[in-house]
PDB file of C-alpha atoms in Angstrom:
ATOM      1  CA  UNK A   1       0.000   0.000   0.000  1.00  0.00           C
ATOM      2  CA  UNK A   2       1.203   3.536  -0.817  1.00  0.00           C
ATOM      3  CA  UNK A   3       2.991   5.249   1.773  1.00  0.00           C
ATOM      4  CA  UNK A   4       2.004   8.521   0.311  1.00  0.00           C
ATOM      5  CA  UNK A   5      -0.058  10.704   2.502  1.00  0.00           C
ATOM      6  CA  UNK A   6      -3.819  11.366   0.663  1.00  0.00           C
ATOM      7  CA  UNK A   7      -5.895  14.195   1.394  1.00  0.00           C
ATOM      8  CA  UNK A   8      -8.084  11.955   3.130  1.00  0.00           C
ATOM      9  CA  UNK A   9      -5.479  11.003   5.772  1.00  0.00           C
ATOM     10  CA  UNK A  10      -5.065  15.058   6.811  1.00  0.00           C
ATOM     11  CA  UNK A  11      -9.023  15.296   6.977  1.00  0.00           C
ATOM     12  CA  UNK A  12      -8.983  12.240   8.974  1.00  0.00           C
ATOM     13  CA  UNK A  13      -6.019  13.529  11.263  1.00  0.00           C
ATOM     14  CA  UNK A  14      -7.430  17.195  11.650  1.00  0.00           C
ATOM     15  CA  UNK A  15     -11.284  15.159  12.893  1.00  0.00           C
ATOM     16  CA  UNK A  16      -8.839  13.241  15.226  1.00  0.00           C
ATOM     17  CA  UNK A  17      -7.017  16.136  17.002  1.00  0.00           C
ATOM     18  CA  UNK A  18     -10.199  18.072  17.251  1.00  0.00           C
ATOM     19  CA  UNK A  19     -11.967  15.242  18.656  1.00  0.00           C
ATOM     20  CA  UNK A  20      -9.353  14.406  20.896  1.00  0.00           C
ATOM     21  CA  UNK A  21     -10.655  10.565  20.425  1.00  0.00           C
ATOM     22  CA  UNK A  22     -13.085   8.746  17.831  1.00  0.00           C
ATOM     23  CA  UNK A  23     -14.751   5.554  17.936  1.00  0.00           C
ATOM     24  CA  UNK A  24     -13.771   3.152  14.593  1.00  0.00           C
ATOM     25  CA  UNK A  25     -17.666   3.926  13.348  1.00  0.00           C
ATOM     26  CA  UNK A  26     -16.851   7.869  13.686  1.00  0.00           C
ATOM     27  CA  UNK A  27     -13.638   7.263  11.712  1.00  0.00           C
ATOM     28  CA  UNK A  28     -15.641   4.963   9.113  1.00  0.00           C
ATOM     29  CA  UNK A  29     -18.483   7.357   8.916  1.00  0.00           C
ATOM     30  CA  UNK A  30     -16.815  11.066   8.499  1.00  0.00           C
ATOM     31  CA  UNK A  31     -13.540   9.693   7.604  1.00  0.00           C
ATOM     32  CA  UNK A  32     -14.096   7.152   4.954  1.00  0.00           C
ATOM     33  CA  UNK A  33     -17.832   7.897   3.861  1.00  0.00           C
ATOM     34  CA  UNK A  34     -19.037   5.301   1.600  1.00  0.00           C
ATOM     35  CA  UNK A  35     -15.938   3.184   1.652  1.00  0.00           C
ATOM     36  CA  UNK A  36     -15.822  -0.455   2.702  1.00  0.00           C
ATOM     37  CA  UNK A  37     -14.659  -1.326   6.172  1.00  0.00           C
ATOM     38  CA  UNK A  38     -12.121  -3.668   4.812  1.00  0.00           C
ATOM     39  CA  UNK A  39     -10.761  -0.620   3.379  1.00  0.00           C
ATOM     40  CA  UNK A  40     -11.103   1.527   6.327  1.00  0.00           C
ATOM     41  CA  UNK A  41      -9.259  -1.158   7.955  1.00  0.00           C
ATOM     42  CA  UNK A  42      -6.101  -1.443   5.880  1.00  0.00           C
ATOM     43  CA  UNK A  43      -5.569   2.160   5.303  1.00  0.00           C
ATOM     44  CA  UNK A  44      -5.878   2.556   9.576  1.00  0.00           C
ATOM     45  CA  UNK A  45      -3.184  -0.073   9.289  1.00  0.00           C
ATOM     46  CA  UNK A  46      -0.814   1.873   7.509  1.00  0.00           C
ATOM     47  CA  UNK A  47      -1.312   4.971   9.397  1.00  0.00           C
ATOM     48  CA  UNK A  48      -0.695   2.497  12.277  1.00  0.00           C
ATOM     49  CA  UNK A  49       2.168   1.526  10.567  1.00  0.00           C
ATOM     50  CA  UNK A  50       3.629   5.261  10.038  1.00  0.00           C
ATOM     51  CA  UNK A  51       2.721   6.274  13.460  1.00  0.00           C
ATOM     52  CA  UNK A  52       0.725   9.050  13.093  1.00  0.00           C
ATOM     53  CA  UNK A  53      -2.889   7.055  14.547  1.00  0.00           C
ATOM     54  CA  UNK A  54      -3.375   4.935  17.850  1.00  0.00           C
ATOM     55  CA  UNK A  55      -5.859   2.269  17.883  1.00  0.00           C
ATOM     56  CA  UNK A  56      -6.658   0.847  21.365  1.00  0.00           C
ATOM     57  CA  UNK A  57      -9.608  -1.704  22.017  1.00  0.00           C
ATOM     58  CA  UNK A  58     -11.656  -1.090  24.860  1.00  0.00           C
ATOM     59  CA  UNK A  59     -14.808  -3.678  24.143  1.00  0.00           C
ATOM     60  CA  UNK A  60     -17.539  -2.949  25.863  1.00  0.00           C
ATOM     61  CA  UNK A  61     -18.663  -0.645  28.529  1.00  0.00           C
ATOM     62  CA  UNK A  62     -21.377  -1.055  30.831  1.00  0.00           C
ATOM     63  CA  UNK A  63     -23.720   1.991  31.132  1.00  0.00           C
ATOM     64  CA  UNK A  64     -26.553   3.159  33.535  1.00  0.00           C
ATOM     65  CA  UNK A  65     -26.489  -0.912  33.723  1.00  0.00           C
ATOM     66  CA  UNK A  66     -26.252  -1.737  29.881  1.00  0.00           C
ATOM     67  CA  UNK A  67     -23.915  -2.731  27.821  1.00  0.00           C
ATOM     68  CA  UNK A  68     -22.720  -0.308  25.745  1.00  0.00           C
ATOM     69  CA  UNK A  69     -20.196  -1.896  22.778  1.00  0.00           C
ATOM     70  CA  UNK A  70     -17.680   0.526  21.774  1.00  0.00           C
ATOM     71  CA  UNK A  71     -14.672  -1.802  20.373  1.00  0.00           C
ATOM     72  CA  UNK A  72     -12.064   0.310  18.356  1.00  0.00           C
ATOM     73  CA  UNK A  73     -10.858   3.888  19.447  1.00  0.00           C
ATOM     74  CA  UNK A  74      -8.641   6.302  17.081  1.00  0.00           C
ATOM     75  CA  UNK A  75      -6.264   8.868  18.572  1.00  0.00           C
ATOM     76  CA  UNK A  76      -3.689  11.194  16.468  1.00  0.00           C
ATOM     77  CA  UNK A  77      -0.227  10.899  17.955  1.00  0.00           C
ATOM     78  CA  UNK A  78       2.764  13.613  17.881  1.00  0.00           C
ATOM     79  CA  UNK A  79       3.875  12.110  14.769  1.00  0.00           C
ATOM     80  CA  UNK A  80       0.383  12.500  13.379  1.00  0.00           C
ATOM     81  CA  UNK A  81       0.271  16.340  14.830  1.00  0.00           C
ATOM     82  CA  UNK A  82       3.864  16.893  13.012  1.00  0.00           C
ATOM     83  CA  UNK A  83       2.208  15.799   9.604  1.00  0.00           C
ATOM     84  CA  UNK A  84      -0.557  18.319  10.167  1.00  0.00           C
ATOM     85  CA  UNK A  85       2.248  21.252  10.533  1.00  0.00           C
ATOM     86  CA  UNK A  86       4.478  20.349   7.558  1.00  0.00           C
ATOM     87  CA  UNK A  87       1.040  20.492   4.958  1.00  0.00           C
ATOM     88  CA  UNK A  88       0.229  23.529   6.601  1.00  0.00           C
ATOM     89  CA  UNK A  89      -2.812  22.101   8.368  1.00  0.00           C
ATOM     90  CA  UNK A  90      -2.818  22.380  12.027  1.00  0.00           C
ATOM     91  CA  UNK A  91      -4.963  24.198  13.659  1.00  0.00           C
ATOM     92  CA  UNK A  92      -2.978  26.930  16.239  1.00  0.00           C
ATOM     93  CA  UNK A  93      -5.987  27.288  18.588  1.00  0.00           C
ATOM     94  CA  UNK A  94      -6.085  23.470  19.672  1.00  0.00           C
ATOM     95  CA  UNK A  95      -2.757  21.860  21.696  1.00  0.00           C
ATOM     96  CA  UNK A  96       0.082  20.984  19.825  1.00  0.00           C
ATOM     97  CA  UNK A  97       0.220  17.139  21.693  1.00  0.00           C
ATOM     98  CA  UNK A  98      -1.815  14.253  21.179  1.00  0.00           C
ATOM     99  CA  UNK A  99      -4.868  14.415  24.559  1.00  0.00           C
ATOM    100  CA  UNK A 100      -4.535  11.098  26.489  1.00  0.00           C
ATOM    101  CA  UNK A 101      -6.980   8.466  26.652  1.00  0.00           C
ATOM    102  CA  UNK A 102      -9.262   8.713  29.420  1.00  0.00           C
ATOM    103  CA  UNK A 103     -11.247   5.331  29.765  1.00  0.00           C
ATOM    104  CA  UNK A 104     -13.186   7.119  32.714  1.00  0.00           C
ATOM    105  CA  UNK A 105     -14.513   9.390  30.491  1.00  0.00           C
ATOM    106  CA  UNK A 106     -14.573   7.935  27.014  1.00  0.00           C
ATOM    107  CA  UNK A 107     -18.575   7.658  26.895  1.00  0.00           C
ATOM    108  CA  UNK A 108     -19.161  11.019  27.855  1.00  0.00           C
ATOM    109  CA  UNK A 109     -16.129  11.966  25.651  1.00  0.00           C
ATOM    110  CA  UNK A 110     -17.634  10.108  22.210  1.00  0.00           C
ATOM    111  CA  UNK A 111     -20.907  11.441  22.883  1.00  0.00           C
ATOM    112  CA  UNK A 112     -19.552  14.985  23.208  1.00  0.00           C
ATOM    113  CA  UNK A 113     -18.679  14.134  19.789  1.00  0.00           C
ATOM    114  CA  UNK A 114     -22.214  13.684  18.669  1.00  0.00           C
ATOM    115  CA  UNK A 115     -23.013  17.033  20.127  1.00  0.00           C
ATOM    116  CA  UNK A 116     -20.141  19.087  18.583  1.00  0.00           C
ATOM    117  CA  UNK A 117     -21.093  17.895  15.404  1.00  0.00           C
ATOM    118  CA  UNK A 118     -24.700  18.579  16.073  1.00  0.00           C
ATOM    119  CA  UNK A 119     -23.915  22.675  17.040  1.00  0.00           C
ATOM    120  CA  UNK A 120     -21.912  22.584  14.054  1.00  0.00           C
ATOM    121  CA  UNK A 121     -24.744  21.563  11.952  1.00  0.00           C
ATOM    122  CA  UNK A 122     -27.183  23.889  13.100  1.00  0.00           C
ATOM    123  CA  UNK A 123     -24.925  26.788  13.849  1.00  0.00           C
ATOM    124  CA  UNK A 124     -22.532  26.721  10.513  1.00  0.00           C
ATOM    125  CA  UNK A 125     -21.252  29.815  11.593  1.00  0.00           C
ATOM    126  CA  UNK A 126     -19.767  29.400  14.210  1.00  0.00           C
ATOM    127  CA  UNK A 127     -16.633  27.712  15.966  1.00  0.00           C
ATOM    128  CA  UNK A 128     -16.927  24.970  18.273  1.00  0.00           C
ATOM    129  CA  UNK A 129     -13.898  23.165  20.081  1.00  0.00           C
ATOM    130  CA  UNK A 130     -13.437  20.812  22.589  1.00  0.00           C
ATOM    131  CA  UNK A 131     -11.910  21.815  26.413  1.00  0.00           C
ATOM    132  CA  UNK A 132      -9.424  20.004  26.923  1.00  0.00           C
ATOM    133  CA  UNK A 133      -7.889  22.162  23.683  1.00  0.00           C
ATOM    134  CA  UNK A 134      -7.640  25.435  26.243  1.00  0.00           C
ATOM    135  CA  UNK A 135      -4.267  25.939  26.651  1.00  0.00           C
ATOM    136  CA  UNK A 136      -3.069  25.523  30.579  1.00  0.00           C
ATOM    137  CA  UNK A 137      -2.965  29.347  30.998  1.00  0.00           C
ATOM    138  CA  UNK A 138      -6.300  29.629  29.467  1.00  0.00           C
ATOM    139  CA  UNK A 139      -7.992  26.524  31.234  1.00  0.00           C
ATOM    140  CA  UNK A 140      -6.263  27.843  34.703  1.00  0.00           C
ATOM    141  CA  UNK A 141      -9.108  30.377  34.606  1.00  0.00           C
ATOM    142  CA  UNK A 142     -11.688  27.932  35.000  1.00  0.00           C
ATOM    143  CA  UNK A 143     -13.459  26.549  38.172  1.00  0.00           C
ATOM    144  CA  UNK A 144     -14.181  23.487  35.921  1.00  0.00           C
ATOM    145  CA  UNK A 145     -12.651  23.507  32.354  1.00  0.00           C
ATOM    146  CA  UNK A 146     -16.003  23.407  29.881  1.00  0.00           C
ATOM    147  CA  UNK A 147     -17.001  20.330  27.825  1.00  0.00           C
ATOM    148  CA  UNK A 148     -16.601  22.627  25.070  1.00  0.00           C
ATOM    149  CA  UNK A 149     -16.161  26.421  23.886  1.00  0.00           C
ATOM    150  CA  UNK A 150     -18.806  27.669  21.686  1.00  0.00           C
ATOM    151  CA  UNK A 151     -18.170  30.537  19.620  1.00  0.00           C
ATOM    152  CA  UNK A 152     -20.991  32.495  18.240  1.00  0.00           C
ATOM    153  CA  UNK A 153     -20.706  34.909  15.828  1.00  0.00           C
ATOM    154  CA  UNK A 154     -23.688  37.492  14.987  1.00  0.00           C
ATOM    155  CA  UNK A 155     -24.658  35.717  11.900  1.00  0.00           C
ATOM    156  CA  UNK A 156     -25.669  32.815  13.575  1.00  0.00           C
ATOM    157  CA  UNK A 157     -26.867  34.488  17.254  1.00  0.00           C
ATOM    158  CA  UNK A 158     -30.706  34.630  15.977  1.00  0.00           C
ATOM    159  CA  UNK A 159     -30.236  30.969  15.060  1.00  0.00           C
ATOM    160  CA  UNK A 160     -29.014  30.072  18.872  1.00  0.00           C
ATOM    161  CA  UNK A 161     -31.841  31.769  20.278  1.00  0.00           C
ATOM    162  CA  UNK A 162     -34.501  29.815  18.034  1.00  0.00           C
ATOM    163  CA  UNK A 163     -32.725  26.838  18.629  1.00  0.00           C
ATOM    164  CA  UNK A 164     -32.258  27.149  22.650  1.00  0.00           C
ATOM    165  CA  UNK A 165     -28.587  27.752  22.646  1.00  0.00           C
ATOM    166  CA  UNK A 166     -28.590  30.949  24.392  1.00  0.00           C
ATOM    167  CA  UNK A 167     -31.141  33.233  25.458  1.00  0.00           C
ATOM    168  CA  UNK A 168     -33.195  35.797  23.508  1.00  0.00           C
ATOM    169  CA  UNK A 169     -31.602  38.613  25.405  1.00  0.00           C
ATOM    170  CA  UNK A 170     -28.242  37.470  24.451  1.00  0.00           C
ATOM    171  CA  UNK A 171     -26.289  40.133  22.408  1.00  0.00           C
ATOM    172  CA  UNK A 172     -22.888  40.417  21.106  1.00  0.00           C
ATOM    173  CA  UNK A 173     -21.163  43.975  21.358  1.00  0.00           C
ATOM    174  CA  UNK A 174     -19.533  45.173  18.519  1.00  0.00           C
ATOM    175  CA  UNK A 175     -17.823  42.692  15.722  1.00  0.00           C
ATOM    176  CA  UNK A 176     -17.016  40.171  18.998  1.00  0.00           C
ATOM    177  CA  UNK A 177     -18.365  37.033  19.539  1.00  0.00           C
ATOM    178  CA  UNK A 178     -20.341  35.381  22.260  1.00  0.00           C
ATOM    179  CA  UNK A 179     -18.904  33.145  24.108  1.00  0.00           C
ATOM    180  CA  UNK A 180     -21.057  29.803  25.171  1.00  0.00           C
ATOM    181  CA  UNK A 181     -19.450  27.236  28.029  1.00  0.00           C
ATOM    182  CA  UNK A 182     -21.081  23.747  26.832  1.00  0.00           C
ATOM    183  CA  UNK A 183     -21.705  21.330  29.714  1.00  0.00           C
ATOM    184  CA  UNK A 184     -22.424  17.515  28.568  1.00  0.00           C
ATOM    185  CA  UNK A 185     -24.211  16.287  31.701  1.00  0.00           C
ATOM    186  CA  UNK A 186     -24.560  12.166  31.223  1.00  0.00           C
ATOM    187  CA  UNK A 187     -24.412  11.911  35.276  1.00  0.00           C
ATOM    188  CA  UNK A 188     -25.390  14.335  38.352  1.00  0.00           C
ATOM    189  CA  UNK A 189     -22.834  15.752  40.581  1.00  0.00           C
ATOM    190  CA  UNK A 190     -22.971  17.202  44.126  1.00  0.00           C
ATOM    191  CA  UNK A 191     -24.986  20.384  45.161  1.00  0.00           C
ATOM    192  CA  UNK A 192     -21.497  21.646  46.380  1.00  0.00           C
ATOM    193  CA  UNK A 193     -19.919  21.267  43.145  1.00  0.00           C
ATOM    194  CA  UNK A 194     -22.302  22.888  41.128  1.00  0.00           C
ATOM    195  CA  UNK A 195     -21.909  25.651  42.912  1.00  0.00           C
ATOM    196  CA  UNK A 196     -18.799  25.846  42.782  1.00  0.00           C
ATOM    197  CA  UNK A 197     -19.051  25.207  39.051  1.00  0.00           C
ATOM    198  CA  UNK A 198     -22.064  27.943  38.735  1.00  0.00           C
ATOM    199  CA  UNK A 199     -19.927  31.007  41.045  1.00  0.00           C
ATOM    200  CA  UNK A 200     -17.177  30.182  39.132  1.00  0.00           C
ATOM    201  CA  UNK A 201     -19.226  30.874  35.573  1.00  0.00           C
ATOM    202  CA  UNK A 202     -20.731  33.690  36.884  1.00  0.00           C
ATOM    203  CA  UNK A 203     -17.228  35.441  37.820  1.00  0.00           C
ATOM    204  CA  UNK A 204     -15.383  34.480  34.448  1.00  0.00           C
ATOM    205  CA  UNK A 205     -14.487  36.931  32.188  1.00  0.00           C
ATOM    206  CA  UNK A 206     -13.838  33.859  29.482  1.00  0.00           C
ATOM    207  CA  UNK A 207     -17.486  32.707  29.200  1.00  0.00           C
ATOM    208  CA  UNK A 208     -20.691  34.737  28.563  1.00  0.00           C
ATOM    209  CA  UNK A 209     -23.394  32.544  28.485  1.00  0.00           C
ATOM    210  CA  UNK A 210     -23.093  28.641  29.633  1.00  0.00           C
ATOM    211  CA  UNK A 211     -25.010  25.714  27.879  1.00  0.00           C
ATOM    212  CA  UNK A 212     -26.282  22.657  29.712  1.00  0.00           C
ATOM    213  CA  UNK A 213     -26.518  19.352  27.813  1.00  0.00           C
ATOM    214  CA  UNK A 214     -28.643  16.184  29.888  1.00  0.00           C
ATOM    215  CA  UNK A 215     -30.730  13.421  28.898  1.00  0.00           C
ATOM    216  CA  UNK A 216     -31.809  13.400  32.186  1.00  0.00           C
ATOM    217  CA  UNK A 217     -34.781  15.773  33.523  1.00  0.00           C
ATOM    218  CA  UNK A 218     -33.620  15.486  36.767  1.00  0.00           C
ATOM    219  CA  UNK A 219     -30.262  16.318  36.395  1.00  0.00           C
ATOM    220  CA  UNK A 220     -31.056  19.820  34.841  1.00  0.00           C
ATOM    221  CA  UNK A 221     -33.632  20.160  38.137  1.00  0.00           C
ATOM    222  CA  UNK A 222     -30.585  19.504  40.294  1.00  0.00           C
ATOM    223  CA  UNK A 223     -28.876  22.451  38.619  1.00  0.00           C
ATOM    224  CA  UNK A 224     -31.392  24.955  38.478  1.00  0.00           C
ATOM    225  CA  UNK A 225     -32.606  23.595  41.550  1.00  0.00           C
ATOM    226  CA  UNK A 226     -29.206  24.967  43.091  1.00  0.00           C
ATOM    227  CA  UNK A 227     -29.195  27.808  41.070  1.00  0.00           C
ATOM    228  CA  UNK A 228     -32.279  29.539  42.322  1.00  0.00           C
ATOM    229  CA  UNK A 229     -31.581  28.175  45.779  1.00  0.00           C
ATOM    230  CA  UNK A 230     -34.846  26.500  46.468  1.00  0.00           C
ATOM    231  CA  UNK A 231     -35.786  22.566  44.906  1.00  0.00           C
ATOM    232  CA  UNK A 232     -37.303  22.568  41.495  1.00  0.00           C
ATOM    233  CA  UNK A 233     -39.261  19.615  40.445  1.00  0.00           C
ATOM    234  CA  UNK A 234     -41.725  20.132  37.878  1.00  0.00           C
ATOM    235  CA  UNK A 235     -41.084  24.217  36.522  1.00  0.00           C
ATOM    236  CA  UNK A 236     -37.999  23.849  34.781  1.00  0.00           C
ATOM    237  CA  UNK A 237     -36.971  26.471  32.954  1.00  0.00           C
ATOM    238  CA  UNK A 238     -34.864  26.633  29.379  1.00  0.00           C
ATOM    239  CA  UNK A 239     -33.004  29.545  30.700  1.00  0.00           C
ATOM    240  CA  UNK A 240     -31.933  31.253  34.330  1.00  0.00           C
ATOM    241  CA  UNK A 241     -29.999  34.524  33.648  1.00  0.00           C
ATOM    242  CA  UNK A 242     -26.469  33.470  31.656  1.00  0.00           C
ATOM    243  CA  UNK A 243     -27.553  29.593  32.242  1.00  0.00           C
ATOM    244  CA  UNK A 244     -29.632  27.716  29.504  1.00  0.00           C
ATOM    245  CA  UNK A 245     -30.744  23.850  29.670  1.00  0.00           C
ATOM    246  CA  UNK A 246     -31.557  21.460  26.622  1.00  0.00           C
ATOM    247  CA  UNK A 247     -31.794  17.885  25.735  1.00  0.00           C
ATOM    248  CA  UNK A 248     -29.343  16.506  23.987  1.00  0.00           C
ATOM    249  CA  UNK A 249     -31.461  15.198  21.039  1.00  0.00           C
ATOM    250  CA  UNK A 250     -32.743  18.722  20.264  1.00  0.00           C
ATOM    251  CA  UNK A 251     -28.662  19.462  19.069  1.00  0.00           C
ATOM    252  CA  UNK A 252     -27.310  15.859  18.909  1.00  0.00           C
ATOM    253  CA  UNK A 253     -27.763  13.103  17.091  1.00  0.00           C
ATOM    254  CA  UNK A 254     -26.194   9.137  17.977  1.00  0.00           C
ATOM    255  CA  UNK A 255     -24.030   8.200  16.021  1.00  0.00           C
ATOM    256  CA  UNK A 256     -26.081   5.525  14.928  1.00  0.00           C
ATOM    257  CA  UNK A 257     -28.591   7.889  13.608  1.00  0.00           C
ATOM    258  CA  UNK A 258     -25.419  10.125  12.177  1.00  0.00           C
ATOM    259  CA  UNK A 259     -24.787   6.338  10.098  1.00  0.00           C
ATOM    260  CA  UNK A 260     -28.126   6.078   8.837  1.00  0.00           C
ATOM    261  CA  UNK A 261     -28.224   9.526   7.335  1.00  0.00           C
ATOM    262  CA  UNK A 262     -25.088   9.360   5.686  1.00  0.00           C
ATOM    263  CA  UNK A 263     -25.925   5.842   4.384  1.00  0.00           C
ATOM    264  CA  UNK A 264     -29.039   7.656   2.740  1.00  0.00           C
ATOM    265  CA  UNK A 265     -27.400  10.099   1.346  1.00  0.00           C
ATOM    266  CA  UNK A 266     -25.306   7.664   0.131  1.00  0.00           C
ATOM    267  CA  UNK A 267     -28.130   5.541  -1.034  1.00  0.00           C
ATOM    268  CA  UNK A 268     -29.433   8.955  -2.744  1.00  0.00           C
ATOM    269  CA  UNK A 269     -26.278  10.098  -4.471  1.00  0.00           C
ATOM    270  CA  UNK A 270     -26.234   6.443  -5.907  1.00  0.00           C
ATOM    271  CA  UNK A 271     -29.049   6.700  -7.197  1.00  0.00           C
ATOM    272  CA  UNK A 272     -28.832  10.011  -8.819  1.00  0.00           C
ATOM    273  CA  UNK A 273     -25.535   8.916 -10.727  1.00  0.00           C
ATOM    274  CA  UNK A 274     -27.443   5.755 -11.931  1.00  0.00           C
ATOM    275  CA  UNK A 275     -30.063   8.597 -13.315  1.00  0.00           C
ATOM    276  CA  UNK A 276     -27.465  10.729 -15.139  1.00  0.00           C
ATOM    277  CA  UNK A 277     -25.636   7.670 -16.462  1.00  0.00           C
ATOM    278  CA  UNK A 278     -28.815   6.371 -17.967  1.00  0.00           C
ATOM    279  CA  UNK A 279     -29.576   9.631 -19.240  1.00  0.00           C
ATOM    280  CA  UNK A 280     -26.585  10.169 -20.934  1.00  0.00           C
ATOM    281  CA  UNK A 281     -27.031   6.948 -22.750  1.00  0.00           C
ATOM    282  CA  UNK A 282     -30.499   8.073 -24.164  1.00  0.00           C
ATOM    283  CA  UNK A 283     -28.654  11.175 -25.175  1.00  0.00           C
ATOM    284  CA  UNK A 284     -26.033   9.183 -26.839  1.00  0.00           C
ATOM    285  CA  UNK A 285     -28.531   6.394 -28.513  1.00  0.00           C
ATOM    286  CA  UNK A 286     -30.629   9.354 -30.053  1.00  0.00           C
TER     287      UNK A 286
END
């Protein structure tokens, strides 16, 4: 197999160190649309082979007491990171080393994924990247390093507010940006430290608006139930001053569902070159 580097491989490296970690079926999906896994496979191997991708197995996970198969995860190494410099590729905002694996994480960390893509989808505008990109004296700031940065530029602010993103009192002086903390909440943590978390947001000068991710109602009651100081059950609100709350599915979606659209697109694109190859044949027969 060539030992050539192919336009594919940067895209594929630049998902990687954004990412921080992808599952194989990210890397097959975004990185290899419509190609065969066999394929995927040997080209992973070479990259493997040149040292600029790691491929660990973790199998399965259990989760909220299912099991939850994950197999195959991709990370870019320093070699990988040094190819992205030399074509001119790497991105100056994110770190210049390859993140470490954290297994405690690594749901929470693929489905932040999911999410990333989602705001990216629906806010085309702006820039999205993950936390653990902020640079130490950057992160330092922090009470709790966000999930993610978000961004938002005034093109797309109207589209945030529709969607639930921020606010509809949210504005952006001058040619700035507004700046959205995301928080990916898969599991509730103590009143304490969310309120540590929350007086630290509300004293940063980094963040100007903070997003809150959960599946579960009851998490986002915890928070806003700290928040305004006395228990909410039932009321929840999608925003409390800088402090909005959505489910994930209304910005995300699994990357099972991410596979099934891009198979039918796929399926569509297929189809449509079948159409102009038959046409052209018509043409051709008279």
């Amino acid at each position: 197999m060539s030992t050539r580097i192919t336009k594919r491989d940067v895209c594929l490296l630049e998902m990687l160190l954004a990412n921080t970690v992808m599952s194989f079926e990210e890397v097959r999906v975004f990185g290899f649309s419509g190609r065969h896994k066999a394929t995927v496979c040997n080209r992973l191997n070479r990259l493997e082979e040149l040292a600029l991708i790691l491929r660990i197995n973790v199998g399965n996970f259990i989760y909220k007491l299912n099991m939850k198969p994950i197999g195959v995860v991709v990370l870019i190494t320093k070699e990988g990171i040094e190819v992205l410099k030399r074509c001119g590729r790497f991105d100056s905002r994110l770190r210049p080393e390859p993140i470490a694996l954290n297994i405690q994480s690594l749901i929470h960390d693929l489905e932040l994924n999911s999410v990333v893509r989602g705001l990216k989808r629906a806010l085309p505008m702006a820039l999205i990247f993950n936390g653990k990109h902020l640079q130490s004296d950057v992160s330092s700031l922090f009470k709790k390093v966000p999930d993610a940065v978000l961004e938002l530029p005034q093109a797309n602010l109207e589209m945030a507010k529709a969607l639930g993103v921020v606010a509809s009192d949210a504005t952006i002086k001058g040619a700035g940006v507004l700046r959205v903390a995301v928080e990916l909440e898969l599991t509730a943590k103590s009143n304490p430290r969310y309120r540590e978390i929350i007086n630290g947001y509300r004293l940063s000068r980094e963040v100007d608006r903070v997003l809150y991710l959960t599946h579960d109602e009851s998490i986002a009651q915890k928070i806003q139930s700290v928040l305004s100081g006395v228990p909410v059950k039932n009321n929840l609100r999608p925003h409390q001053g800088m402090f909005s709350f959505l489910q994930v599915d209304k910005v995300a979606l699994s990357v099972a569902q991410e596979i099934n659209v891009a198979q039918a697109k796929e399926a569509c694109a297929t189809v449509e070159s079948i159409g102009s190859q038959v046409k052209l044949a018509e043409v051709a027969n008279g």
